[in-house]
């Protein structure tokens, strides 16, 4: 239920000089929740919106947050760096399949979600809107990729149910970019890449 990077009015900028929120080698934290009383608004960070790093940072959940837009989920406030970064951290969940668990991750100077490092394995990214506003139909693009996976093995983007699908649309570079020799055993399923959440409206990634 925090407002990080701006005043409670959702408009007055009060930027933090580094990340909006950082978890370093700390396990089993919950950031946000599945209703509007528990969601965090994270904007105007000079680095990343939410940054999770280190092999001790496992089992964290990032749920139902609005990162890069104001409390309405419609007006772009931005984050200078990436939306969410998971660096050499395993078994973390970004979003989820329960109602309200998906994050809005949009309007960033970098990439929406970054998973990087050989220890960043078995992370889940599900049910998020990356590059759109809260409606899933209007553009609020990231300047980089929607999702970047670099040298990180065995991560899952999306899933076999509709609620697991991510909307990854209107980003300035790729929808999903996977690179590096150890970025293997990935699962990408059921996502809407370059469309709205109905799969009918064109919101192409560049």
mmCIF file of N, CA, C and O in Angstrom, residues 112-149:
data_model
loop_
_atom_site.group_PDB
_atom_site.id
_atom_site.type_symbol
_atom_site.label_atom_id
_atom_site.label_comp_id
_atom_site.label_asym_id
_atom_site.label_seq_id
_atom_site.Cartn_x
_atom_site.Cartn_y
_atom_site.Cartn_z
ATOM 1 N N UNK A 112 10.998 -3.803 -19.223
ATOM 2 C CA UNK A 112 9.962 -4.059 -18.237
ATOM 3 C C UNK A 112 10.422 -5.002 -17.142
ATOM 4 O O UNK A 112 10.430 -4.651 -15.959
ATOM 5 N N UNK A 113 10.807 -6.232 -17.516
ATOM 6 C CA UNK A 113 11.293 -7.237 -16.557
ATOM 7 C C UNK A 113 12.612 -7.777 -17.069
ATOM 8 O O UNK A 113 12.704 -8.219 -18.222
ATOM 9 N N UNK A 114 13.625 -7.787 -16.216
ATOM 10 C CA UNK A 114 14.936 -8.356 -16.536
ATOM 11 C C UNK A 114 15.221 -9.505 -15.578
ATOM 12 O O UNK A 114 15.125 -9.334 -14.356
ATOM 13 N N UNK A 115 15.557 -10.669 -16.127
ATOM 14 C CA UNK A 115 16.018 -11.806 -15.332
ATOM 15 C C UNK A 115 17.409 -12.148 -15.830
ATOM 16 O O UNK A 115 17.579 -12.497 -17.006
ATOM 17 N N UNK A 116 18.421 -12.019 -14.975
ATOM 18 C CA UNK A 116 19.783 -12.191 -15.443
ATOM 19 C C UNK A 116 20.675 -12.905 -14.456
ATOM 20 O O UNK A 116 20.495 -12.809 -13.239
ATOM 21 N N UNK A 117 21.635 -13.645 -15.003
ATOM 22 C CA UNK A 117 22.638 -14.320 -14.185
ATOM 23 C C UNK A 117 22.390 -15.804 -14.078
ATOM 24 O O UNK A 117 21.249 -16.272 -14.079
ATOM 25 N N UNK A 118 23.464 -16.569 -13.983
ATOM 26 C CA UNK A 118 23.360 -18.027 -13.994
ATOM 27 C C UNK A 118 22.638 -18.591 -12.773
ATOM 28 O O UNK A 118 22.168 -19.731 -12.799
ATOM 29 N N UNK A 119 22.515 -17.805 -11.704
ATOM 30 C CA UNK A 119 21.789 -18.259 -10.511
ATOM 31 C C UNK A 119 20.323 -17.834 -10.526
ATOM 32 O O UNK A 119 19.576 -18.152 -9.596
ATOM 33 N N UNK A 120 19.898 -17.115 -11.558
ATOM 34 C CA UNK A 120 18.511 -16.637 -11.655
ATOM 35 C C UNK A 120 17.669 -17.684 -12.360
ATOM 36 O O UNK A 120 17.393 -17.590 -13.559
ATOM 37 N N UNK A 121 17.258 -18.702 -11.633
ATOM 38 C CA UNK A 121 16.530 -19.817 -12.223
ATOM 39 C C UNK A 121 15.209 -20.045 -11.498
ATOM 40 O O UNK A 121 15.014 -19.626 -10.354
ATOM 41 N N UNK A 122 14.291 -20.707 -12.206
ATOM 42 C CA UNK A 122 12.986 -21.101 -11.672
ATOM 43 C C UNK A 122 12.149 -19.911 -11.191
ATOM 44 O O UNK A 122 11.343 -20.035 -10.268
ATOM 45 N N UNK A 123 12.329 -18.767 -11.828
ATOM 46 C CA UNK A 123 11.475 -17.617 -11.573
ATOM 47 C C UNK A 123 10.244 -17.688 -12.477
ATOM 48 O O UNK A 123 10.306 -18.200 -13.592
ATOM 49 N N UNK A 124 9.128 -17.140 -11.998
ATOM 50 C CA UNK A 124 7.880 -17.117 -12.751
ATOM 51 C C UNK A 124 7.477 -15.672 -13.040
ATOM 52 O O UNK A 124 7.523 -14.820 -12.150
ATOM 53 N N UNK A 125 7.083 -15.400 -14.288
ATOM 54 C CA UNK A 125 6.506 -14.111 -14.662
ATOM 55 C C UNK A 125 5.148 -14.426 -15.268
ATOM 56 O O UNK A 125 5.058 -14.981 -16.371
ATOM 57 N N UNK A 126 4.068 -14.082 -14.567
ATOM 58 C CA UNK A 126 2.736 -14.501 -14.985
ATOM 59 C C UNK A 126 1.706 -13.397 -14.734
ATOM 60 O O UNK A 126 1.761 -12.701 -13.714
ATOM 61 N N UNK A 127 0.779 -13.261 -15.652
ATOM 62 C CA UNK A 127 -0.377 -12.403 -15.443
ATOM 63 C C UNK A 127 -0.107 -10.916 -15.436
ATOM 64 O O UNK A 127 -0.944 -10.139 -14.956
ATOM 65 N N UNK A 128 1.037 -10.484 -15.967
ATOM 66 C CA UNK A 128 1.417 -9.081 -15.931
ATOM 67 C C UNK A 128 1.068 -8.368 -17.231
ATOM 68 O O UNK A 128 1.007 -8.988 -18.300
ATOM 69 N N UNK A 129 0.866 -7.050 -17.146
ATOM 70 C CA UNK A 129 0.762 -6.184 -18.305
ATOM 71 C C UNK A 129 2.080 -5.430 -18.422
ATOM 72 O O UNK A 129 2.423 -4.634 -17.543
ATOM 73 N N UNK A 130 2.801 -5.656 -19.494
ATOM 74 C CA UNK A 130 4.128 -5.071 -19.681
ATOM 75 C C UNK A 130 4.113 -4.260 -20.972
ATOM 76 O O UNK A 130 4.071 -4.815 -22.076
ATOM 77 N N UNK A 131 4.104 -2.931 -20.819
ATOM 78 C CA UNK A 131 4.067 -2.051 -21.974
ATOM 79 C C UNK A 131 2.712 -1.444 -22.253
ATOM 80 O O UNK A 131 2.552 -0.699 -23.220
ATOM 81 N N UNK A 132 1.709 -1.755 -21.418
ATOM 82 C CA UNK A 132 0.380 -1.167 -21.570
ATOM 83 C C UNK A 132 -0.052 -0.533 -20.256
ATOM 84 O O UNK A 132 0.576 -0.719 -19.222
ATOM 85 N N UNK A 133 -1.172 0.182 -20.297
ATOM 86 C CA UNK A 133 -1.746 0.693 -19.059
ATOM 87 C C UNK A 133 -2.577 -0.403 -18.395
ATOM 88 O O UNK A 133 -2.571 -1.569 -18.817
ATOM 89 N N UNK A 134 -3.317 -0.030 -17.367
ATOM 90 C CA UNK A 134 -4.029 -1.015 -16.554
ATOM 91 C C UNK A 134 -5.153 -1.702 -17.314
ATOM 92 O O UNK A 134 -5.586 -2.799 -16.954
ATOM 93 N N UNK A 135 -5.612 -1.085 -18.398
ATOM 94 C CA UNK A 135 -6.678 -1.698 -19.192
ATOM 95 C C UNK A 135 -6.171 -2.812 -20.091
ATOM 96 O O UNK A 135 -6.945 -3.635 -20.575
ATOM 97 N N UNK A 136 -4.860 -2.817 -20.346
ATOM 98 C CA UNK A 136 -4.287 -3.797 -21.260
ATOM 99 C C UNK A 136 -4.536 -3.493 -22.718
ATOM 100 O O UNK A 136 -4.195 -4.295 -23.593
ATOM 101 N N UNK A 137 -5.104 -2.320 -23.012
ATOM 102 C CA UNK A 137 -5.429 -1.987 -24.397
ATOM 103 C C UNK A 137 -4.769 -0.705 -24.882
ATOM 104 O O UNK A 137 -4.762 -0.445 -26.093
ATOM 105 N N UNK A 138 -4.207 0.098 -23.983
ATOM 106 C CA UNK A 138 -3.574 1.363 -24.363
ATOM 107 C C UNK A 138 -2.073 1.299 -24.121
ATOM 108 O O UNK A 138 -1.609 0.723 -23.134
ATOM 109 N N UNK A 139 -1.320 1.912 -25.016
ATOM 110 C CA UNK A 139 0.134 1.847 -24.954
ATOM 111 C C UNK A 139 0.690 2.655 -23.791
ATOM 112 O O UNK A 139 0.227 3.748 -23.489
ATOM 113 N N UNK A 140 1.690 2.092 -23.127
ATOM 114 C CA UNK A 140 2.489 2.790 -22.117
ATOM 115 C C UNK A 140 3.867 2.137 -22.146
ATOM 116 O O UNK A 140 4.330 1.545 -21.191
ATOM 117 N N UNK A 141 4.538 2.226 -23.266
ATOM 118 C CA UNK A 141 5.649 1.349 -23.608
ATOM 119 C C UNK A 141 6.895 1.584 -22.773
ATOM 120 O O UNK A 141 7.115 2.659 -22.224
ATOM 121 N N UNK A 142 7.712 0.531 -22.702
ATOM 122 C CA UNK A 142 9.071 0.618 -22.174
ATOM 123 C C UNK A 142 10.013 0.907 -23.340
ATOM 124 O O UNK A 142 9.790 0.445 -24.461
ATOM 125 N N UNK A 143 11.093 1.641 -23.073
ATOM 126 C CA UNK A 143 12.037 1.978 -24.136
ATOM 127 C C UNK A 143 12.887 0.797 -24.577
ATOM 128 O O UNK A 143 13.459 0.816 -25.656
ATOM 129 N N UNK A 144 12.985 -0.222 -23.739
ATOM 130 C CA UNK A 144 13.740 -1.415 -24.085
ATOM 131 C C UNK A 144 12.824 -2.558 -24.478
ATOM 132 O O UNK A 144 11.790 -2.361 -25.137
ATOM 133 N N UNK A 145 13.204 -3.772 -24.102
ATOM 134 C CA UNK A 145 12.374 -4.951 -24.343
ATOM 135 C C UNK A 145 11.242 -5.027 -23.316
ATOM 136 O O UNK A 145 11.326 -4.438 -22.238
ATOM 137 N N UNK A 146 10.223 -5.795 -23.647
ATOM 138 C CA UNK A 146 9.227 -6.104 -22.636
ATOM 139 C C UNK A 146 9.837 -6.956 -21.536
ATOM 140 O O UNK A 146 9.772 -6.613 -20.353
ATOM 141 N N UNK A 147 10.446 -8.075 -21.920
ATOM 142 C CA UNK A 147 11.147 -8.970 -20.987
ATOM 143 C C UNK A 147 12.504 -9.315 -21.573
ATOM 144 O O UNK A 147 12.603 -9.652 -22.754
ATOM 145 N N UNK A 148 13.546 -9.235 -20.754
ATOM 146 C CA UNK A 148 14.894 -9.658 -21.135
ATOM 147 C C UNK A 148 15.338 -10.781 -20.215
ATOM 148 O O UNK A 148 15.266 -10.641 -18.984
ATOM 149 N N UNK A 149 15.788 -11.884 -20.806
ATOM 150 C CA UNK A 149 16.390 -12.983 -20.040
ATOM 151 C C UNK A 149 17.798 -13.168 -20.560
ATOM 152 O O UNK A 149 18.004 -13.432 -21.742
#
